Amino acid sequence: MTNTREVILDALMEILEKNQYSHLVMAGVLEKYSFLEKQERSFIKRVCEGTVEQKLRIDYVIDQFSKTKVRKMKPLIRTLLRMATYQILFMDGVPDAAVCNESVKLAAKRGFAPLKGFVNGVLRNISRGKDTITYPDRNADEITYLSVMYSMPEEIITLLLAQYSPEETEQMLAAFLEKRPLTIRISEALSEQEREALVTEMESEGIVVTRTELSYVYHLDKVDRVSAIPGYGEGKFVVQDLGSAMVVEMADIREGDFVTDVCAAPGGKATHAATKLRGSGHVLARDLTEYKVSLIEENIERLGLANMAAEVWDATESDVTLEGKADVVIADLPCSGLGVIGRKSDIKYRVTGESLEEVAQLQRDILSVVQCYVKPGGVLMYSTCTVNRGENEENKDWFVERYPFEAEEEKLMLPGRDGSDGFYMVRLRRMK
């Protein structure tokens, strides 16, 4: 019999102690334990993701009730207390006594029997005192308050406050902690009638479907497995966020165009572009590794796109065979990911001032290479999934100062304001 809490503990050790990417760890865990009941897999997913998401607030609370501070604890005990504290603070459906008892058993099972009393004492103290916890005083230190209450590193809060109003900043911080629906793009090759029939079939499976401002993009809730959603196997939809779809909408793709997506994995925008071409033209999708390209190829095959190909290519390396050939170049470039913290919460623990500077420079390096692929009069569609102006507007300004392009249209989507993750996009037209 599978111990779900032990599965959670192992997953969190990978994410929090070994610095593995949370979305990759979770994908592997949910696939490995796909035989479990839906309720058990949902429990694993929620506790893992919630513990990572609320780590800073959880640590603040544990430190109030433990003589040994979190940073000085043994890694397994620290992880065990974090996942248990998350359940006590944020999951009313799980009895606190059960959380304490199961945590004590798990500590003993994993070789820490001498620390059973410590684990039990800390968790029971938190359970008894959770309604009287003293949090930082907002008036005395707003950044510390925001950091603890929204579980966001102070460095990121300082960055956001320097670029956005206090109201916009807190709106984003709150949005990052909200439950995220799965967002899909239903193929535009389907008629309105076929699309409505597919939505009806999804709803008959208990999925809650909500249309967005784009008629073919929908939010889905109460989803178990993506592969089990009606229409997946037939290639009727692809997982793609609203902001990502809007990038392709803004790119001004025309039938017969040659489009290249220089950082395409897993292929949402590139397959969207191929669909826009309605069987004409061609899309060349590239990415850095064989693994990433394999993800694109899976989508090409599942969606049945004959006017699209994928290949391995480093976007920082120039390809002379493409110079002046593309009607549209999609450059959705590597970024800090500050706009998608709501989906990949461990991003916020990786970002530093130095890493922001490095990724902004990488974007400039790639833009300098791929701009030459655009025909005179063609489009370079630059986009990111961050809200950091240094990777967005400032890089756009840097680019148009140096290359013969003009910015025709740009859009910034903020979490909590636009019904999407954070996205920046700008259509740059090469002068004739």
Short mmCIF file of C-alpha atoms in Angstrom, two decimals:
data_model
loop_
_atom_site.label_atom_id
_atom_site.label_comp_id
_atom_site.label_asym_id
_atom_site.label_seq_id
_atom_site.Cartn_x
_atom_site.Cartn_y
_atom_site.Cartn_z
CA MET A 1 0.00 0.00 0.00
CA THR A 2 1.37 3.39 -1.02
CA ASN A 3 1.95 5.91 1.78
CA THR A 4 0.96 9.20 0.13
CA ARG A 5 2.72 11.29 2.78
CA GLU A 6 5.95 9.43 2.13
CA VAL A 7 5.54 10.13 -1.59
CA ILE A 8 5.09 13.82 -0.74
CA LEU A 9 8.14 13.82 1.53
CA ASP A 10 10.36 12.32 -1.17
CA ALA A 11 9.09 14.76 -3.79
CA LEU A 12 9.65 17.76 -1.54
CA MET A 13 13.15 16.58 -0.68
CA GLU A 14 13.93 16.64 -4.40
CA ILE A 15 12.46 20.12 -4.84
CA LEU A 16 13.44 21.92 -1.63
CA GLU A 17 16.70 20.21 -0.68
CA LYS A 18 18.09 19.07 -4.04
CA ASN A 19 16.88 22.12 -5.98
CA GLN A 20 15.07 20.12 -8.67
CA TYR A 21 12.39 21.89 -10.74
CA SER A 22 9.02 21.44 -9.07
CA HIS A 23 6.95 21.00 -12.25
CA LEU A 24 9.27 18.27 -13.52
CA VAL A 25 9.33 16.46 -10.17
CA MET A 26 5.54 16.63 -9.92
CA ALA A 27 5.03 15.39 -13.47
CA GLY A 28 7.25 12.40 -12.72
CA VAL A 29 5.52 11.63 -9.42
CA LEU A 30 2.00 11.85 -10.85
CA GLU A 31 2.98 9.60 -13.74
CA LYS A 32 4.66 7.05 -11.46
CA TYR A 33 1.63 6.91 -9.16
CA SER A 34 -1.02 7.15 -11.86
CA PHE A 35 -2.54 3.93 -10.48
CA LEU A 36 -3.66 5.74 -7.31
CA GLU A 37 -7.19 7.04 -6.91
CA LYS A 38 -7.81 10.57 -8.16
CA GLN A 39 -8.35 11.82 -4.60
CA GLU A 40 -4.97 10.49 -3.46
CA ARG A 41 -3.13 12.01 -6.43
CA SER A 42 -4.90 15.32 -5.82
CA PHE A 43 -3.75 15.22 -2.18
CA ILE A 44 -0.15 14.58 -3.23
CA LYS A 45 -0.27 17.41 -5.75
CA ARG A 46 -1.84 19.92 -3.41
CA VAL A 47 0.46 19.31 -0.45
CA CYS A 48 3.60 19.32 -2.62
CA GLU A 49 2.72 22.42 -4.56
CA GLY A 50 1.26 24.21 -1.55
CA THR A 51 4.30 23.55 0.63
CA VAL A 52 6.65 24.93 -2.02
CA GLU A 53 4.38 27.90 -2.68
CA GLN A 54 4.00 28.83 1.01
CA LYS A 55 7.52 27.91 2.13
CA LEU A 56 8.51 31.33 3.51
CA ARG A 57 5.32 31.74 5.53
CA ILE A 58 5.58 28.15 6.77
CA ASP A 59 9.18 28.70 7.90
CA TYR A 60 8.17 31.90 9.70
CA VAL A 61 5.51 29.96 11.64
CA ILE A 62 7.76 26.99 12.47
CA ASP A 63 10.45 29.35 13.78
CA GLN A 64 7.90 30.82 16.20
CA PHE A 65 7.15 27.42 17.72
CA SER A 66 10.52 25.66 17.54
CA LYS A 67 13.67 26.36 19.58
CA THR A 68 15.68 24.94 16.67
CA LYS A 69 15.27 27.27 13.72
CA VAL A 70 14.32 25.84 10.32
CA ARG A 71 17.67 26.61 8.71
CA LYS A 72 19.51 24.53 11.37
CA MET A 73 17.28 21.45 11.18
CA LYS A 74 18.20 18.20 9.47
CA PRO A 75 16.88 18.34 5.89
CA LEU A 76 14.39 15.48 6.24
CA ILE A 77 12.97 16.82 9.52
CA ARG A 78 12.76 20.32 8.05
CA THR A 79 10.86 18.98 5.03
CA LEU A 80 8.59 16.85 7.18
CA LEU A 81 7.69 19.83 9.38
CA ARG A 82 7.09 22.05 6.37
CA MET A 83 4.64 19.67 4.70
CA ALA A 84 2.84 19.03 8.00
CA THR A 85 2.62 22.73 8.83
CA TYR A 86 1.14 23.42 5.40
CA GLN A 87 -1.62 20.90 6.13
CA ILE A 88 -2.29 22.41 9.57
CA LEU A 89 -2.44 25.99 8.30
CA PHE A 90 -4.10 25.60 4.91
CA MET A 91 -6.07 22.32 4.77
CA ASP A 92 -9.12 22.32 7.00
CA GLY A 93 -10.21 18.92 5.71
CA VAL A 94 -7.23 17.16 7.30
CA PRO A 95 -7.46 16.74 11.13
CA ASP A 96 -4.46 18.27 12.88
CA ALA A 97 -4.11 15.23 15.13
CA ALA A 98 -3.79 12.97 12.09
CA VAL A 99 -1.15 15.25 10.58
CA CYS A 100 0.88 15.13 13.81
CA ASN A 101 0.57 11.36 14.23
CA GLU A 102 1.46 10.55 10.62
CA SER A 103 4.46 12.89 10.75
CA VAL A 104 5.80 11.24 13.89
CA LYS A 105 5.42 7.79 12.30
CA LEU A 106 7.18 8.97 9.16
CA ALA A 107 10.08 10.46 11.13
CA ALA A 108 10.62 7.11 12.84
CA LYS A 109 10.26 5.14 9.64
CA ARG A 110 12.92 7.27 7.93
CA GLY A 111 15.48 6.74 10.70
CA PHE A 112 14.80 9.68 13.00
CA ALA A 113 13.05 7.93 15.92
CA PRO A 114 15.02 10.01 18.50
CA LEU A 115 13.40 13.14 17.05
CA LYS A 116 9.81 11.89 17.29
CA GLY A 117 9.21 13.96 20.40
CA PHE A 118 10.60 17.08 18.76
CA VAL A 119 8.41 16.65 15.67
CA ASN A 120 5.34 15.93 17.78
CA GLY A 121 5.94 18.90 20.10
CA VAL A 122 6.48 21.46 17.34
CA LEU A 123 3.45 20.36 15.34
CA ARG A 124 1.11 20.19 18.34
CA ASN A 125 2.24 23.66 19.42
CA ILE A 126 1.52 25.00 15.93
CA SER A 127 -1.88 23.27 15.93
CA ARG A 128 -2.81 24.82 19.28
CA GLY A 129 -1.46 28.26 18.45
CA LYS A 130 -2.27 28.66 14.75
CA ASP A 131 -5.10 31.13 15.39
CA THR A 132 -2.94 33.44 17.49
CA ILE A 133 0.22 33.63 15.36
CA THR A 134 1.82 37.08 15.32
CA TYR A 135 2.78 38.12 11.81
CA PRO A 136 5.07 41.06 10.89
CA ASP A 137 3.66 44.55 11.40
CA ARG A 138 2.85 46.03 8.00
CA ASN A 139 3.22 49.60 9.20
CA ALA A 140 6.65 48.93 10.68
CA ASP A 141 8.10 46.99 7.72
CA GLU A 142 5.89 46.55 4.67
CA ILE A 143 8.41 44.49 2.67
CA THR A 144 8.87 41.93 5.47
CA TYR A 145 5.10 41.79 5.91
CA LEU A 146 4.49 41.18 2.20
CA SER A 147 7.31 38.64 2.07
CA VAL A 148 5.85 36.52 4.87
CA MET A 149 2.15 36.88 4.05
CA TYR A 150 2.61 36.17 0.33
CA SER A 151 5.62 33.86 0.75
CA MET A 152 7.72 35.90 -1.67
CA PRO A 153 11.45 36.66 -1.29
CA GLU A 154 12.08 40.26 -0.27
CA GLU A 155 14.38 40.81 -3.28
CA ILE A 156 11.51 40.16 -5.70
CA ILE A 157 9.10 42.36 -3.75
CA THR A 158 11.64 45.20 -3.81
CA LEU A 159 12.02 44.72 -7.58
CA LEU A 160 8.24 44.78 -8.18
CA LEU A 161 7.72 47.86 -5.99
CA ALA A 162 10.41 49.68 -7.97
CA GLN A 163 8.56 48.97 -11.24
CA TYR A 164 4.88 48.91 -10.26
CA SER A 165 2.55 50.66 -7.85
CA PRO A 166 2.01 49.16 -4.39
CA GLU A 167 -1.51 48.19 -5.47
CA GLU A 168 -0.33 46.42 -8.65
CA THR A 169 2.43 44.67 -6.71
CA GLU A 170 0.12 43.29 -4.07
CA GLN A 171 -2.40 42.33 -6.74
CA MET A 172 0.27 40.22 -8.42
CA LEU A 173 1.45 38.70 -5.13
CA ALA A 174 -2.10 37.64 -4.30
CA ALA A 175 -2.68 36.26 -7.79
CA PHE A 176 0.44 34.09 -7.58
CA LEU A 177 -1.16 32.22 -4.67
CA GLU A 178 -4.53 31.65 -6.33
CA LYS A 179 -5.48 28.27 -7.73
CA ARG A 180 -4.58 28.10 -11.42
CA PRO A 181 -6.94 26.48 -13.93
CA LEU A 182 -5.57 24.42 -16.79
CA THR A 183 -5.79 26.53 -19.96
CA ILE A 184 -6.19 24.97 -23.40
CA ARG A 185 -6.40 26.19 -26.98
CA ILE A 186 -8.98 24.29 -29.00
CA SER A 187 -7.85 23.98 -32.60
CA GLU A 188 -9.11 26.78 -34.81
CA ALA A 189 -9.41 24.16 -37.54
CA LEU A 190 -12.58 23.00 -35.75
CA SER A 191 -15.85 24.70 -36.62
CA GLU A 192 -17.76 26.59 -33.94
CA GLN A 193 -20.21 23.71 -33.82
CA GLU A 194 -17.43 21.14 -33.37
CA ARG A 195 -15.84 23.28 -30.68
CA GLU A 196 -19.10 23.54 -28.76
CA ALA A 197 -19.61 19.78 -29.04
CA LEU A 198 -16.14 19.19 -27.60
CA VAL A 199 -16.84 21.55 -24.69
CA THR A 200 -20.11 19.74 -24.01
CA GLU A 201 -18.26 16.41 -23.97
CA MET A 202 -15.72 17.80 -21.49
CA GLU A 203 -18.49 19.07 -19.23
CA SER A 204 -20.17 15.66 -19.33
CA GLU A 205 -16.94 14.29 -17.79
CA GLY A 206 -17.30 16.68 -14.83
CA ILE A 207 -14.81 19.26 -16.13
CA VAL A 208 -15.71 22.90 -15.48
CA VAL A 209 -15.10 24.83 -18.73
CA THR A 210 -14.86 28.63 -18.93
CA ARG A 211 -14.31 30.55 -22.18
CA THR A 212 -11.76 33.38 -22.18
CA GLU A 213 -11.67 36.56 -24.25
CA LEU A 214 -10.23 34.49 -27.12
CA SER A 215 -13.05 32.32 -28.46
CA TYR A 216 -10.85 29.23 -28.82
CA VAL A 217 -9.03 29.45 -25.45
CA TYR A 218 -10.69 27.92 -22.39
CA HIS A 219 -9.93 27.53 -18.69
CA LEU A 220 -10.56 24.02 -17.33
CA ASP A 221 -11.09 23.09 -13.69
CA LYS A 222 -11.60 19.72 -12.00
CA VAL A 223 -9.25 18.02 -14.45
CA ASP A 224 -7.58 14.72 -13.55
CA ARG A 225 -5.15 13.91 -16.38
CA VAL A 226 -4.67 16.01 -19.49
CA SER A 227 -4.41 12.87 -21.62
CA ALA A 228 -7.84 11.76 -20.38
CA ILE A 229 -9.61 14.97 -21.46
CA PRO A 230 -11.97 14.34 -24.41
CA GLY A 231 -10.34 15.34 -27.67
CA TYR A 232 -6.72 15.03 -26.52
CA GLY A 233 -5.88 11.87 -28.44
CA GLU A 234 -7.54 13.24 -31.57
CA GLY A 235 -5.41 16.41 -31.44
CA LYS A 236 -8.38 18.72 -30.93
CA PHE A 237 -6.62 20.90 -28.35
CA VAL A 238 -3.25 21.75 -26.86
CA VAL A 239 -2.35 23.09 -23.40
CA GLN A 240 -1.56 26.78 -23.87
CA ASP A 241 -2.06 29.84 -21.69
CA LEU A 242 -4.17 32.81 -22.76
CA GLY A 243 -1.16 35.14 -22.93
CA SER A 244 0.76 32.66 -25.05
CA ALA A 245 -2.13 32.45 -27.53
CA MET A 246 -2.30 36.24 -27.67
CA VAL A 247 1.35 36.34 -28.74
CA VAL A 248 0.43 34.40 -31.89
CA GLU A 249 -2.67 36.54 -32.42
CA MET A 250 -0.51 39.67 -32.36
CA ALA A 251 2.10 38.22 -34.76
CA ASP A 252 -0.03 39.03 -37.83
CA ILE A 253 0.50 35.61 -39.45
CA ARG A 254 -0.94 35.30 -42.97
CA GLU A 255 -1.72 32.18 -44.96
CA GLY A 256 1.32 31.09 -46.97
CA ASP A 257 3.83 32.64 -44.53
CA PHE A 258 7.11 31.04 -43.53
CA VAL A 259 7.29 31.22 -39.73
CA THR A 260 10.17 30.20 -37.50
CA ASP A 261 9.92 29.87 -33.74
CA VAL A 262 13.44 29.99 -32.34
CA CYS A 263 12.71 28.78 -28.76
CA ALA A 264 9.61 26.71 -29.38
CA ALA A 265 9.32 23.87 -26.82
CA PRO A 266 6.89 22.42 -26.00
CA GLY A 267 5.34 23.93 -29.11
CA GLY A 268 2.21 25.82 -28.07
CA LYS A 269 2.92 28.96 -30.10
CA ALA A 270 4.50 27.14 -33.03
CA THR A 271 1.58 24.72 -33.46
CA HIS A 272 -0.78 27.67 -33.06
CA ALA A 273 1.07 29.44 -35.88
CA ALA A 274 0.82 26.32 -38.06
CA THR A 275 -2.93 26.19 -37.44
CA LYS A 276 -3.22 29.87 -38.40
CA LEU A 277 -1.66 28.99 -41.77
CA ARG A 278 -4.58 26.60 -42.47
CA GLY A 279 -2.41 23.99 -44.15
CA SER A 280 -0.42 26.50 -46.20
CA GLY A 281 3.08 27.91 -45.64
CA HIS A 282 5.49 26.32 -43.20
CA VAL A 283 6.53 26.57 -39.55
CA LEU A 284 10.08 25.70 -38.49
CA ALA A 285 10.23 25.14 -34.73
CA ARG A 286 13.57 24.99 -32.98
CA ASP A 287 14.94 24.47 -29.50
CA LEU A 288 18.21 23.74 -27.75
CA THR A 289 18.04 20.01 -26.90
CA GLU A 290 16.81 16.72 -28.33
CA TYR A 291 14.45 16.35 -25.37
CA LYS A 292 12.80 19.73 -25.95
CA VAL A 293 12.46 19.07 -29.66
CA SER A 294 10.87 15.69 -28.89
CA LEU A 295 8.13 17.54 -26.98
CA ILE A 296 7.46 19.69 -30.04
CA GLU A 297 7.41 16.63 -32.30
CA GLU A 298 4.89 14.90 -30.04
CA ASN A 299 2.54 17.85 -30.44
CA ILE A 300 3.09 18.03 -34.21
CA GLU A 301 2.16 14.35 -34.55
CA ARG A 302 -0.81 14.49 -32.19
CA LEU A 303 -2.21 17.62 -33.85
CA GLY A 304 -1.56 16.25 -37.35
CA LEU A 305 0.29 19.31 -38.65
CA ALA A 306 1.85 18.56 -42.04
CA ASN A 307 3.09 22.13 -42.54
CA MET A 308 5.46 22.09 -39.57
CA ALA A 309 8.85 20.62 -38.66
CA ALA A 310 11.07 20.71 -35.58
CA GLU A 311 14.83 20.57 -35.18
CA VAL A 312 17.60 21.11 -32.65
CA TRP A 313 19.29 24.49 -32.92
CA ASP A 314 20.97 26.86 -30.46
CA ALA A 315 19.24 30.22 -30.93
CA THR A 316 22.45 32.08 -30.07
CA GLU A 317 24.11 30.54 -33.16
CA SER A 318 23.41 32.22 -36.49
CA ASP A 319 21.95 30.18 -39.37
CA VAL A 320 22.92 31.86 -42.66
CA THR A 321 20.43 29.71 -44.58
CA LEU A 322 17.55 31.54 -42.88
CA GLU A 323 18.75 35.10 -43.42
CA GLY A 324 15.96 37.24 -44.88
CA LYS A 325 13.66 34.21 -45.33
CA ALA A 326 11.05 34.47 -42.56
CA ASP A 327 7.78 36.37 -42.79
CA VAL A 328 7.45 35.96 -39.02
CA VAL A 329 10.02 35.08 -36.38
CA ILE A 330 8.57 34.15 -32.99
CA ALA A 331 11.11 34.85 -30.25
CA ASP A 332 9.53 33.75 -26.97
CA LEU A 333 12.87 33.85 -25.21
CA PRO A 334 14.29 32.37 -22.01
CA CYS A 335 13.39 34.66 -19.11
CA SER A 336 13.21 34.85 -15.32
CA GLY A 337 9.65 33.48 -15.36
CA LEU A 338 8.38 36.03 -12.85
CA GLY A 339 5.03 36.05 -14.63
CA VAL A 340 4.37 32.34 -14.15
CA ILE A 341 5.24 31.98 -10.46
CA GLY A 342 1.62 30.95 -9.93
CA ARG A 343 2.29 27.79 -11.97
CA LYS A 344 5.94 27.17 -11.08
CA SER A 345 6.29 28.51 -7.56
CA ASP A 346 9.91 27.42 -7.04
CA ILE A 347 10.93 30.07 -9.60
CA LYS A 348 10.74 32.72 -6.90
CA TYR A 349 13.44 31.02 -4.82
CA ARG A 350 15.87 30.92 -7.74
CA VAL A 351 15.75 34.53 -8.93
CA THR A 352 18.60 36.87 -8.00
CA GLY A 353 19.69 40.28 -9.24
CA GLU A 354 22.59 38.61 -11.01
CA SER A 355 20.36 36.01 -12.70
CA LEU A 356 18.05 38.76 -13.96
CA GLU A 357 20.97 40.57 -15.58
CA GLU A 358 22.27 37.33 -17.12
CA VAL A 359 18.94 36.37 -18.69
CA ALA A 360 18.35 39.90 -20.04
CA GLN A 361 21.75 39.72 -21.73
CA LEU A 362 20.95 36.27 -23.15
CA GLN A 363 17.76 37.70 -24.65
CA ARG A 364 19.76 40.48 -26.32
CA ASP A 365 22.25 37.95 -27.66
CA ILE A 366 19.47 35.90 -29.24
CA LEU A 367 17.62 38.92 -30.62
CA SER A 368 20.84 40.12 -32.25
CA VAL A 369 21.10 36.78 -34.08
CA VAL A 370 17.50 36.03 -35.06
CA GLN A 371 16.60 39.53 -36.28
CA CYS A 372 18.46 38.85 -39.52
CA TYR A 373 16.04 36.00 -40.36
CA VAL A 374 13.19 38.49 -40.85
CA LYS A 375 12.34 39.62 -44.38
CA PRO A 376 12.03 43.34 -45.10
CA GLY A 377 8.50 44.17 -43.99
CA GLY A 378 8.36 40.99 -41.90
CA VAL A 379 7.66 40.58 -38.18
CA LEU A 380 9.83 39.75 -35.20
CA MET A 381 7.45 38.78 -32.40
CA TYR A 382 9.27 39.17 -29.09
CA SER A 383 7.66 37.82 -25.93
CA THR A 384 8.45 36.69 -22.40
CA CYS A 385 6.57 35.24 -19.43
CA THR A 386 8.00 37.75 -16.96
CA VAL A 387 6.85 41.09 -15.52
CA ASN A 388 10.40 42.42 -15.07
CA ARG A 389 10.79 45.54 -17.21
CA GLY A 390 14.50 44.84 -17.64
CA GLU A 391 13.59 41.81 -19.75
CA ASN A 392 10.62 43.45 -21.43
CA GLU A 393 10.28 47.14 -22.29
CA GLU A 394 13.94 47.91 -21.67
CA ASN A 395 15.08 45.16 -24.04
CA LYS A 396 12.57 46.32 -26.65
CA ASP A 397 13.98 49.85 -26.41
CA TRP A 398 17.52 48.50 -26.62
CA PHE A 399 16.63 46.50 -29.74
CA VAL A 400 14.90 49.22 -31.78
CA GLU A 401 17.79 51.59 -31.11
CA ARG A 402 20.19 49.17 -32.82
CA TYR A 403 18.25 47.39 -35.56
CA PRO A 404 15.95 48.55 -38.40
CA PHE A 405 12.68 47.63 -36.69
CA GLU A 406 9.81 49.62 -35.31
CA ALA A 407 7.50 48.58 -32.50
CA GLU A 408 3.95 48.41 -33.87
CA GLU A 409 2.03 46.99 -30.93
CA GLU A 410 2.90 45.83 -27.43
CA LYS A 411 0.98 44.41 -24.52
CA LEU A 412 1.76 43.65 -20.88
CA MET A 413 -0.46 41.16 -19.06
CA LEU A 414 -0.30 41.18 -15.26
CA PRO A 415 -1.40 38.36 -12.95
CA GLY A 416 -4.51 39.35 -11.05
CA ARG A 417 -5.48 41.97 -13.60
CA ASP A 418 -5.79 40.28 -16.99
CA GLY A 419 -7.04 36.76 -16.26
CA SER A 420 -3.69 35.29 -17.27
CA ASP A 421 -0.16 34.65 -16.11
CA GLY A 422 2.27 37.51 -16.57
CA PHE A 423 3.22 38.03 -20.23
CA TYR A 424 4.91 40.70 -22.27
CA MET A 425 4.70 40.81 -26.06
CA VAL A 426 5.67 43.27 -28.77
CA ARG A 427 5.34 43.08 -32.55
CA LEU A 428 8.43 44.51 -34.22
CA ARG A 429 8.23 45.19 -37.97
CA ARG A 430 11.39 45.20 -40.08
CA MET A 431 11.59 48.37 -42.12
CA LYS A 432 11.48 47.93 -45.90
#
